[in-house]
């Protein structure tokens, strides 16, 4: 067996006839992995980014993508592997071509790769050549590679299965059998096939059902949050055949089960005992909550753990569980009673653990604590890694430069502002914000007087709604501190200009 440990854990084998080795391997394993992308260029860029991240995790340095060398030789991914040799260091260059073609690679692509490797070795004879063929290579290429590998031990062909096996070993993916069992238990149906997919720094499982539809889950087989699925949809529709999500009936069933779960969580926030025994669907969801890291006890003794006892995984899972499917505002009575605020506070505490070391300064942390409890979408945002921050933090050392930290902070707050603005546009949430949370809005009005030689020509008034503040309204007849959110959306009606359709009747509130 020829070792490929410098690249991936899985090594190439030569125990089969050369002419059929790769074709047979491809047929036995099927399509091991699918790179998603809205366009062909997007798919290529996604694969290159994935390959670069793997090389980085294995100790390669000076990683470059789409490097153009002398003579116009463009290399998808290049890197250097440095190895200590007594008091010296050996630097071994690596060049990689990464192809996400739907069919096995043929001889023209193989010859093009060898040509690029030849040019690279003309500059440095120790260059390692790697061809990532996501869907394998055909028999002619297999035979050519097998013959070459007998004399050249620095050339490797890597298939999609090698990549997915490595992700499973690193626990970025759960094993297919475990995912299949989990889906069967949770959804009551067994997928006829499971494909590993990859997009924007994360692995996903695509589960294909017997009716030709498919659903997408996280690398661990969990349901995607609505926002995550929406972000993936263009790439999914361009990359996979069949109907996304599945039948409307299945979706309705999932939403019905989710509604029961949210109702139970509302009971737990209010410290109410779940009623069991009358409804099998409710009993099933109680049993599911018993397994969640944010709950303790069983059956009628089920309770929500105090926020101080929840680690970052448990508290983030709590808020994700609230919004895995569509959630009615009418079920969020615990928000009106402010019962969720200690858990949001805990979510802010563990933000660096969720966002891979990203932390706010004291002033920004205080601001986040003040505004986060009022906007449900922000809980989800804080609960899952934000790719614009976490992707490069995964790929670099713990020593993040001040420039990168400043960029991360800007990206973070830009997303927070976007979420706040979006929540105000949502008519359902406007009822929650104004009618039940008592939010008030602040507007700064400026008058510009236009003066000419003949006198005042007119007055221009401008109103700015672009910040988040706190004010004490005691002097206006109110009580205590009111959180005031100002939005940059002048076209949105004033709080008194429209009726708030949801909730149309009082939320579930504690007695």
Coordinates of C-alpha atoms in Angstrom, one line a residue:
X1 CA 0.0 0.0 0.0
X2 CA 1.4 3.4 -1.0
X3 CA 1.1 5.9 1.8
X4 CA -0.6 9.2 1.1
X5 CA -0.5 10.5 4.7
X6 CA 1.0 13.8 3.6
X7 CA -2.4 14.5 1.9
X8 CA -5.3 12.4 3.2
X9 CA -5.5 9.6 5.7
X10 CA -6.8 7.2 3.1
X11 CA -4.1 5.6 0.9
X12 CA -4.3 4.3 -2.6
X13 CA -4.3 0.5 -3.1
X14 CA -2.8 -1.5 -5.9
X15 CA -4.2 -4.9 -5.2
X16 CA -6.6 -4.9 -8.2
X17 CA -5.9 -5.2 -11.9
X18 CA -4.6 -1.8 -13.0
X19 CA -7.1 -1.4 -15.9
X20 CA -10.2 -1.7 -13.7
X21 CA -9.1 -0.5 -10.3
X22 CA -10.6 3.0 -10.3
X23 CA -13.7 2.1 -12.3
X24 CA -14.6 -0.7 -10.0
X25 CA -13.9 1.4 -6.9
X26 CA -16.2 4.1 -8.3
X27 CA -19.0 1.7 -9.1
X28 CA -18.8 0.0 -5.7
X29 CA -18.9 3.2 -3.7
X30 CA -21.2 5.3 -5.9
X31 CA -21.1 9.1 -5.8
X32 CA -19.2 9.6 -2.6
X33 CA -19.4 13.4 -2.5
X34 CA -21.1 16.3 -4.2
X35 CA -19.7 19.9 -4.3
X36 CA -22.7 22.3 -4.4
X37 CA -22.6 25.5 -6.4
X38 CA -25.0 27.9 -8.1
X39 CA -22.7 27.9 -11.2
X40 CA -19.9 25.8 -12.5
X41 CA -17.4 28.4 -11.4
X42 CA -19.0 28.4 -8.0
X43 CA -18.6 24.6 -7.7
X44 CA -14.9 24.9 -8.7
X45 CA -14.3 27.6 -6.2
X46 CA -16.0 25.6 -3.4
X47 CA -13.9 22.5 -4.2
X48 CA -10.7 24.6 -4.2
X49 CA -11.5 26.2 -0.9
X50 CA -12.3 22.8 0.6
X51 CA -9.0 21.3 -0.6
X52 CA -7.0 24.3 0.6
X53 CA -8.6 24.0 4.1
X54 CA -7.7 20.4 4.3
X55 CA -4.1 21.1 3.4
X56 CA -3.9 23.8 6.0
X57 CA -5.3 21.5 8.7
X58 CA -2.5 19.0 7.8
X59 CA 0.3 21.4 8.3
X60 CA 0.9 22.8 4.8
X61 CA 1.8 26.5 4.5
X62 CA 2.0 29.2 1.8
X63 CA -1.3 27.9 0.4
X64 CA -2.3 29.7 -2.8
X65 CA -5.4 29.2 -5.0
X66 CA -5.4 29.8 -8.8
X67 CA -1.6 30.5 -8.8
X68 CA -0.3 31.5 -12.3
X69 CA 3.3 30.6 -12.7
X70 CA 5.8 31.4 -15.4
X71 CA 4.5 30.6 -18.9
X72 CA 0.8 30.9 -17.8
X73 CA 0.7 27.6 -15.9
X74 CA -2.4 28.1 -13.6
X75 CA -2.6 25.8 -10.6
X76 CA -5.8 25.3 -8.7
X77 CA -4.1 24.9 -5.3
X78 CA -0.4 25.1 -4.3
X79 CA 1.3 24.8 -1.0
X80 CA 4.5 23.9 0.8
X81 CA 5.2 21.2 3.3
X82 CA 8.1 21.9 5.6
X83 CA 9.7 19.0 7.4
X84 CA 12.6 19.2 9.9
X85 CA 15.8 17.3 9.0
X86 CA 18.1 17.5 12.0
X87 CA 19.2 21.2 12.0
X88 CA 17.8 21.9 8.6
X89 CA 14.3 22.2 7.1
X90 CA 13.2 20.5 3.9
X91 CA 10.6 22.4 1.9
X92 CA 8.5 20.2 -0.4
X93 CA 6.2 22.1 -2.8
X94 CA 2.8 20.7 -3.8
X95 CA 0.6 21.4 -6.7
X96 CA -3.0 20.2 -6.9
X97 CA -5.7 20.2 -9.5
X98 CA -9.2 19.8 -8.1
X99 CA -12.1 18.7 -10.4
X100 CA -15.7 18.4 -9.4
X101 CA -16.9 17.0 -12.8
X102 CA -20.1 15.0 -12.7
X103 CA -18.4 12.1 -14.6
X104 CA -15.1 10.3 -14.1
X105 CA -12.1 12.2 -15.4
X106 CA -10.8 11.2 -18.9
X107 CA -7.4 11.2 -20.5
X108 CA -7.3 14.8 -21.7
X109 CA -7.8 16.0 -18.1
X110 CA -5.2 13.6 -16.9
X111 CA -2.7 14.7 -19.5
X112 CA -3.3 18.3 -18.7
X113 CA -2.6 17.6 -15.0
X114 CA 0.7 15.8 -15.9
X115 CA 1.7 18.6 -18.1
X116 CA 1.3 21.1 -15.3
X117 CA 3.2 18.8 -13.0
X118 CA 6.0 18.6 -15.5
X119 CA 6.3 22.4 -15.6
X120 CA 6.2 22.6 -11.8
X121 CA 9.0 20.0 -11.5
X122 CA 11.1 21.9 -14.0
X123 CA 11.3 24.5 -11.3
X124 CA 11.5 22.1 -8.4
X125 CA 12.0 18.4 -9.0
X126 CA 10.6 17.5 -5.6
X127 CA 7.1 18.8 -6.3
X128 CA 4.3 16.5 -5.2
X129 CA 1.4 16.3 -7.7
X130 CA -2.2 15.7 -6.5
X131 CA -5.2 15.3 -8.7
X132 CA -8.5 15.5 -6.8
X133 CA -11.1 13.7 -9.0
X134 CA -14.3 14.0 -7.0
X135 CA -16.2 11.4 -9.1
X136 CA -13.2 9.2 -10.0
X137 CA -11.3 8.6 -13.2
X138 CA -12.1 6.4 -16.1
X139 CA -10.3 3.1 -16.9
X140 CA -7.7 4.6 -19.2
X141 CA -6.7 7.1 -16.6
X142 CA -6.7 4.4 -14.0
X143 CA -4.3 2.2 -15.9
X144 CA -2.0 5.2 -16.7
X145 CA -1.9 6.2 -13.1
X146 CA -1.3 2.7 -11.8
X147 CA 1.7 2.4 -14.2
X148 CA 3.1 5.8 -13.3
X149 CA 2.7 5.1 -9.5
X150 CA 5.2 2.2 -9.8
X151 CA 8.1 4.6 -10.5
X152 CA 6.7 8.0 -9.2
X153 CA 5.7 7.9 -5.6
X154 CA 4.9 11.6 -5.4
X155 CA 1.8 11.6 -7.6
X156 CA -1.6 10.9 -6.0
X157 CA -5.2 10.6 -7.2
X158 CA -7.8 11.5 -4.6
X159 CA -11.5 10.7 -4.9
X160 CA -14.5 12.1 -3.2
X161 CA -14.7 9.2 -0.8
X162 CA -11.3 10.0 0.5
X163 CA -12.5 13.5 1.3
X164 CA -15.7 12.4 3.0
X165 CA -13.9 9.7 5.0
X166 CA -11.5 12.3 6.3
X167 CA -14.4 14.6 7.3
X168 CA -15.9 11.6 9.2
X169 CA -12.6 11.0 10.9
X170 CA -12.4 14.7 12.0
X171 CA -16.0 14.4 13.2
X172 CA -17.2 17.1 10.7
X173 CA -19.5 14.4 9.4
X174 CA -21.4 11.7 11.2
X175 CA -21.3 8.2 9.7
X176 CA -23.9 7.5 7.1
X177 CA -25.5 4.6 9.0
X178 CA -25.9 6.7 12.1
X179 CA -27.5 9.5 10.1
X180 CA -29.8 7.0 8.4
X181 CA -30.9 5.6 11.7
X182 CA -31.4 9.1 13.2
X183 CA -33.6 10.2 10.3
X184 CA -35.6 7.1 10.4
X185 CA -36.3 7.6 14.2
X186 CA -37.0 11.3 13.8
X187 CA -39.0 11.4 10.6
X188 CA -40.4 7.9 10.4
X189 CA -38.9 7.3 6.9
X190 CA -35.7 5.7 5.7
X191 CA -33.8 7.5 2.9
X192 CA -33.1 5.3 -0.1
X193 CA -29.8 7.1 -0.5
X194 CA -27.5 9.5 1.3
X195 CA -25.0 11.8 -0.5
X196 CA -22.3 13.9 1.2
X197 CA -22.5 17.5 0.0
X198 CA -20.3 20.5 0.7
X199 CA -20.8 24.2 0.5
X200 CA -19.4 27.4 2.0
X201 CA -17.2 25.6 4.6
X202 CA -19.6 23.0 5.8
X203 CA -20.6 19.4 5.0
X204 CA -24.3 18.4 4.6
X205 CA -26.2 15.2 4.1
X206 CA -28.6 15.0 1.2
X207 CA -31.2 12.4 1.9
X208 CA -33.1 11.0 -1.1
X209 CA -36.6 9.6 -0.6
X210 CA -38.4 7.0 -2.5
X211 CA -40.7 9.6 -4.2
X212 CA -37.7 11.2 -5.9
X213 CA -37.6 14.2 -3.6
X214 CA -34.7 15.0 -1.2
X215 CA -34.0 16.8 2.0
X216 CA -30.8 18.3 3.3
X217 CA -29.5 18.0 6.9
X218 CA -26.4 19.1 8.7
X219 CA -23.2 17.0 8.7
X220 CA -24.5 15.4 11.9
X221 CA -28.0 14.7 10.5
X222 CA -29.8 17.5 12.3
X223 CA -32.5 19.6 10.6
X224 CA -31.4 22.9 9.0
X225 CA -32.6 26.2 10.3
X226 CA -34.8 28.0 7.9
X227 CA -32.2 30.6 7.2
X228 CA -29.6 28.0 6.5
X229 CA -31.8 26.2 4.0
X230 CA -32.6 29.5 2.3
X231 CA -28.9 30.3 1.9
X232 CA -28.3 26.8 0.4
X233 CA -31.3 26.6 -1.9
X234 CA -29.7 28.2 -5.1
X235 CA -26.7 25.9 -4.9
X236 CA -28.9 22.9 -4.2
X237 CA -31.3 23.6 -7.1
X238 CA -28.3 24.0 -9.5
X239 CA -26.5 20.8 -8.2
X240 CA -29.1 18.2 -7.3
X241 CA -32.0 16.7 -9.2
X242 CA -35.4 16.1 -7.7
X243 CA -37.7 18.3 -5.5
X244 CA -36.1 19.9 -2.5
X245 CA -37.5 19.2 1.0
X246 CA -40.1 16.7 -0.1
X247 CA -43.9 16.6 -0.2
X248 CA -46.0 19.3 1.3
X249 CA -47.5 16.7 3.6
X250 CA -44.1 15.8 5.1
X251 CA -43.3 19.5 5.6
X252 CA -46.7 20.1 7.3
X253 CA -46.1 17.1 9.6
X254 CA -42.7 18.5 10.5
X255 CA -44.2 21.9 11.2
X256 CA -47.0 20.3 13.3
X257 CA -44.4 18.4 15.4
X258 CA -42.4 21.5 15.8
X259 CA -45.4 23.5 17.0
X260 CA -45.9 20.9 19.7
X261 CA -42.2 21.2 20.7
X262 CA -42.3 25.0 20.9
X263 CA -45.5 24.7 23.0
X264 CA -43.7 22.4 25.4
X265 CA -40.7 24.7 25.6
X266 CA -43.0 27.6 26.4
X267 CA -44.4 25.4 29.3
X268 CA -40.9 24.7 30.4
X269 CA -39.9 28.4 30.4
X270 CA -43.0 29.1 32.5
X271 CA -42.1 26.2 34.8
X272 CA -45.3 24.3 33.9
X273 CA -45.4 20.5 34.0
X274 CA -45.9 18.9 30.6
X275 CA -49.2 17.0 30.4
X276 CA -48.7 13.4 29.2
X277 CA -50.7 10.4 28.3
X278 CA -53.5 11.9 26.2
X279 CA -51.7 12.7 23.0
X280 CA -49.2 10.3 21.5
X281 CA -47.6 13.1 19.4
X282 CA -47.1 15.2 22.5
X283 CA -45.7 12.2 24.4
X284 CA -43.2 11.6 21.5
X285 CA -42.0 15.2 21.7
X286 CA -41.6 15.1 25.4
X287 CA -39.4 12.0 24.9
X288 CA -37.4 13.9 22.3
X289 CA -36.9 16.8 24.7
X290 CA -35.6 14.4 27.4
X291 CA -32.6 13.8 25.1
X292 CA -31.9 17.5 24.6
X293 CA -28.8 18.9 26.5
X294 CA -30.8 21.8 27.8
X295 CA -33.4 19.6 29.7
X296 CA -33.3 17.4 32.7
X297 CA -35.7 14.8 34.1
X298 CA -38.2 12.6 32.3
X299 CA -41.9 12.7 31.6
X300 CA -43.9 14.9 33.8
X301 CA -40.7 15.7 35.7
X302 CA -39.1 17.3 32.7
X303 CA -37.6 20.7 33.3
X304 CA -35.4 23.3 31.7
X305 CA -31.9 23.5 33.1
X306 CA -30.9 26.8 34.6
X307 CA -28.9 28.9 32.2
X308 CA -25.7 28.8 34.3
X309 CA -25.6 25.0 33.9
X310 CA -25.7 25.1 30.1
X311 CA -22.5 25.0 28.1
X312 CA -22.2 26.7 24.7
X313 CA -23.6 23.6 22.9
X314 CA -26.6 23.3 25.1
X315 CA -27.7 26.9 25.2
X316 CA -27.2 27.3 21.4
X317 CA -29.2 24.1 20.8
X318 CA -32.0 25.5 22.9
X319 CA -32.5 28.5 20.6
X320 CA -32.0 26.5 17.5
X321 CA -34.7 24.0 18.6
X322 CA -37.2 26.9 18.8
X323 CA -36.8 27.8 15.1
X324 CA -36.0 24.5 13.2
X325 CA -39.4 25.0 11.5
X326 CA -41.8 27.9 11.1
X327 CA -42.7 29.2 14.5
X328 CA -45.9 31.2 15.3
X329 CA -45.4 34.3 17.3
X330 CA -48.5 33.2 19.4
X331 CA -46.3 30.5 20.9
X332 CA -43.7 32.9 22.2
X333 CA -45.4 34.0 25.4
X334 CA -42.3 33.4 27.4
X335 CA -40.7 36.3 25.6
X336 CA -43.4 38.7 26.8
X337 CA -42.7 37.5 30.3
X338 CA -38.9 38.0 29.8
X339 CA -38.3 34.4 30.8
X340 CA -35.8 33.9 28.0
X341 CA -33.5 36.8 28.9
X342 CA -31.2 34.8 31.3
X343 CA -30.7 32.3 28.5
X344 CA -30.0 35.0 26.0
X345 CA -27.5 36.4 28.5
X346 CA -25.9 33.0 28.7
X347 CA -25.7 32.9 24.9
X348 CA -23.8 36.2 24.9
X349 CA -21.5 34.8 27.6
X350 CA -20.4 31.8 25.4
X351 CA -20.3 33.7 22.1
X352 CA -16.5 33.2 21.8
X353 CA -16.9 29.4 22.1
X354 CA -19.6 29.4 19.4
X355 CA -17.8 31.8 17.0
X356 CA -14.4 30.1 17.3
X357 CA -12.7 32.7 19.5
X358 CA -14.4 35.8 18.3
X359 CA -15.1 38.1 21.3
X360 CA -16.6 41.5 21.8
X361 CA -15.2 44.3 24.0
X362 CA -17.0 45.2 27.2
X363 CA -19.0 48.1 25.6
X364 CA -20.1 46.0 22.6
X365 CA -21.0 43.1 24.8
X366 CA -23.2 45.4 26.9
X367 CA -24.9 46.6 23.7
X368 CA -25.5 43.1 22.5
X369 CA -27.0 42.1 25.9
X370 CA -29.4 45.1 25.7
X371 CA -30.8 44.4 22.2
X372 CA -30.5 40.6 21.7
X373 CA -33.5 39.6 23.9
X374 CA -36.0 41.4 21.7
X375 CA -35.2 39.9 18.3
X376 CA -35.7 36.1 17.8
X377 CA -33.7 35.9 14.6
X378 CA -30.7 37.2 16.5
X379 CA -30.8 34.2 18.9
X380 CA -30.4 31.9 16.0
X381 CA -27.6 34.1 14.5
X382 CA -25.7 34.0 17.8
X383 CA -26.3 30.2 18.2
X384 CA -24.6 29.0 15.1
X385 CA -21.1 29.8 13.7
X386 CA -21.1 32.8 11.4
X387 CA -19.1 31.8 8.3
X388 CA -17.7 35.3 7.7
X389 CA -16.0 35.0 11.1
X390 CA -15.4 31.4 11.8
X391 CA -14.2 30.1 8.4
X392 CA -10.8 31.8 8.5
X393 CA -10.5 31.3 12.2
X394 CA -10.6 27.6 11.6
X395 CA -8.0 27.9 8.9
X396 CA -5.6 30.1 10.9
X397 CA -3.8 29.9 14.3
X398 CA -5.3 31.3 17.5
X399 CA -3.2 34.4 17.0
X400 CA -5.6 36.6 15.0
X401 CA -4.3 39.9 13.8
X402 CA -5.9 43.2 15.0
X403 CA -6.9 43.9 11.4
X404 CA -8.8 40.6 11.1
X405 CA -10.4 41.2 14.5
X406 CA -11.6 44.6 13.4
X407 CA -13.0 43.1 10.1
X408 CA -14.7 40.3 12.1
X409 CA -16.3 42.9 14.4
X410 CA -17.6 45.0 11.4
X411 CA -19.0 41.9 9.8
X412 CA -20.7 40.8 13.1
X413 CA -22.4 44.2 13.7
X414 CA -23.4 44.5 10.1
X415 CA -25.3 41.3 10.4
X416 CA -26.8 42.3 13.7
X417 CA -28.1 45.6 12.1
X418 CA -29.5 43.6 9.2
X419 CA -31.4 41.3 11.5
X420 CA -32.9 44.1 13.6
X421 CA -34.1 45.9 10.4
X422 CA -35.6 42.7 9.1
X423 CA -37.4 42.0 12.3
X424 CA -39.1 45.4 12.1
X425 CA -40.3 44.7 8.6
X426 CA -41.9 41.5 9.7
X427 CA -45.6 42.4 10.4
X428 CA -46.0 39.4 12.8
X429 CA -43.0 40.5 14.9
X430 CA -44.1 44.2 14.9
X431 CA -47.1 43.1 17.1
X432 CA -44.8 41.3 19.5
X433 CA -42.3 44.2 19.6
X434 CA -44.8 47.0 20.2
X435 CA -47.8 45.4 21.8
X436 CA -46.1 42.9 24.2
X437 CA -42.5 44.1 24.6
X438 CA -43.4 47.7 24.8
X439 CA -40.6 48.9 22.5
X440 CA -40.5 52.5 21.6
X441 CA -38.8 54.2 18.7
X442 CA -36.6 57.2 18.7
X443 CA -36.1 59.5 15.7
X444 CA -33.7 62.4 15.3
X445 CA -35.3 65.2 13.3
X446 CA -33.1 67.9 11.7
X447 CA -34.3 71.1 10.1
X448 CA -32.3 72.7 7.3
X449 CA -33.4 76.3 6.6
X450 CA -32.8 77.3 3.0
X451 CA -31.9 81.0 2.8
X452 CA -31.6 83.3 -0.2
X453 CA -31.0 87.0 -0.7
X454 CA -34.7 87.6 -0.6
X455 CA -35.3 85.7 2.6
X456 CA -36.1 82.1 3.8
X457 CA -37.0 80.0 0.8
X458 CA -38.1 77.0 2.8
X459 CA -37.3 74.4 5.5
X460 CA -36.1 70.9 4.8
X461 CA -36.8 68.3 7.5
X462 CA -34.9 65.0 7.7
X463 CA -35.5 62.2 10.1
X464 CA -32.8 59.6 11.0
X465 CA -33.6 56.2 12.6
X466 CA -30.3 54.5 12.7
X467 CA -29.2 53.5 16.2
X468 CA -30.0 51.4 19.2
X469 CA -30.3 53.1 22.6
X470 CA -31.7 52.8 26.1
X471 CA -33.8 55.5 27.8
X472 CA -35.6 56.0 31.1
X473 CA -39.2 56.9 30.4
X474 CA -40.1 57.6 34.0
X475 CA -40.3 61.4 33.3
X476 CA -42.9 60.6 30.6
X477 CA -45.1 58.6 32.9
X478 CA -43.5 55.2 32.2
X479 CA -41.7 53.0 34.6
X480 CA -38.2 51.7 34.6
X481 CA -35.9 51.2 31.6
X482 CA -37.3 50.8 28.1
X483 CA -35.1 49.5 25.3
X484 CA -35.4 51.8 22.3
X485 CA -34.6 50.5 18.8
X486 CA -34.2 53.0 15.9
X487 CA -34.2 51.6 12.4
X488 CA -32.9 52.8 9.1
X489 CA -36.2 52.1 7.4
X490 CA -38.2 55.4 6.9
X491 CA -40.7 53.7 4.6
X492 CA -41.8 51.4 7.4
X493 CA -45.0 52.6 9.1
X494 CA -44.8 54.4 12.4
X495 CA -45.8 52.2 15.4
X496 CA -49.3 53.8 15.5
X497 CA -50.0 53.7 11.8
X498 CA -51.0 50.1 11.3
X499 CA -52.7 47.3 13.2
X500 CA -50.5 44.4 14.3
X501 CA -52.1 41.3 12.9
X502 CA -50.2 38.8 14.9
X503 CA -50.8 38.2 17.8
X504 CA -54.4 39.0 17.4
X505 CA -55.2 37.7 20.9
X506 CA -53.1 37.6 24.1
X507 CA -50.0 35.4 24.1
X508 CA -49.7 32.4 26.4
X509 CA -48.6 34.1 29.6
X510 CA -47.8 32.9 33.1
X511 CA -50.5 33.4 35.7

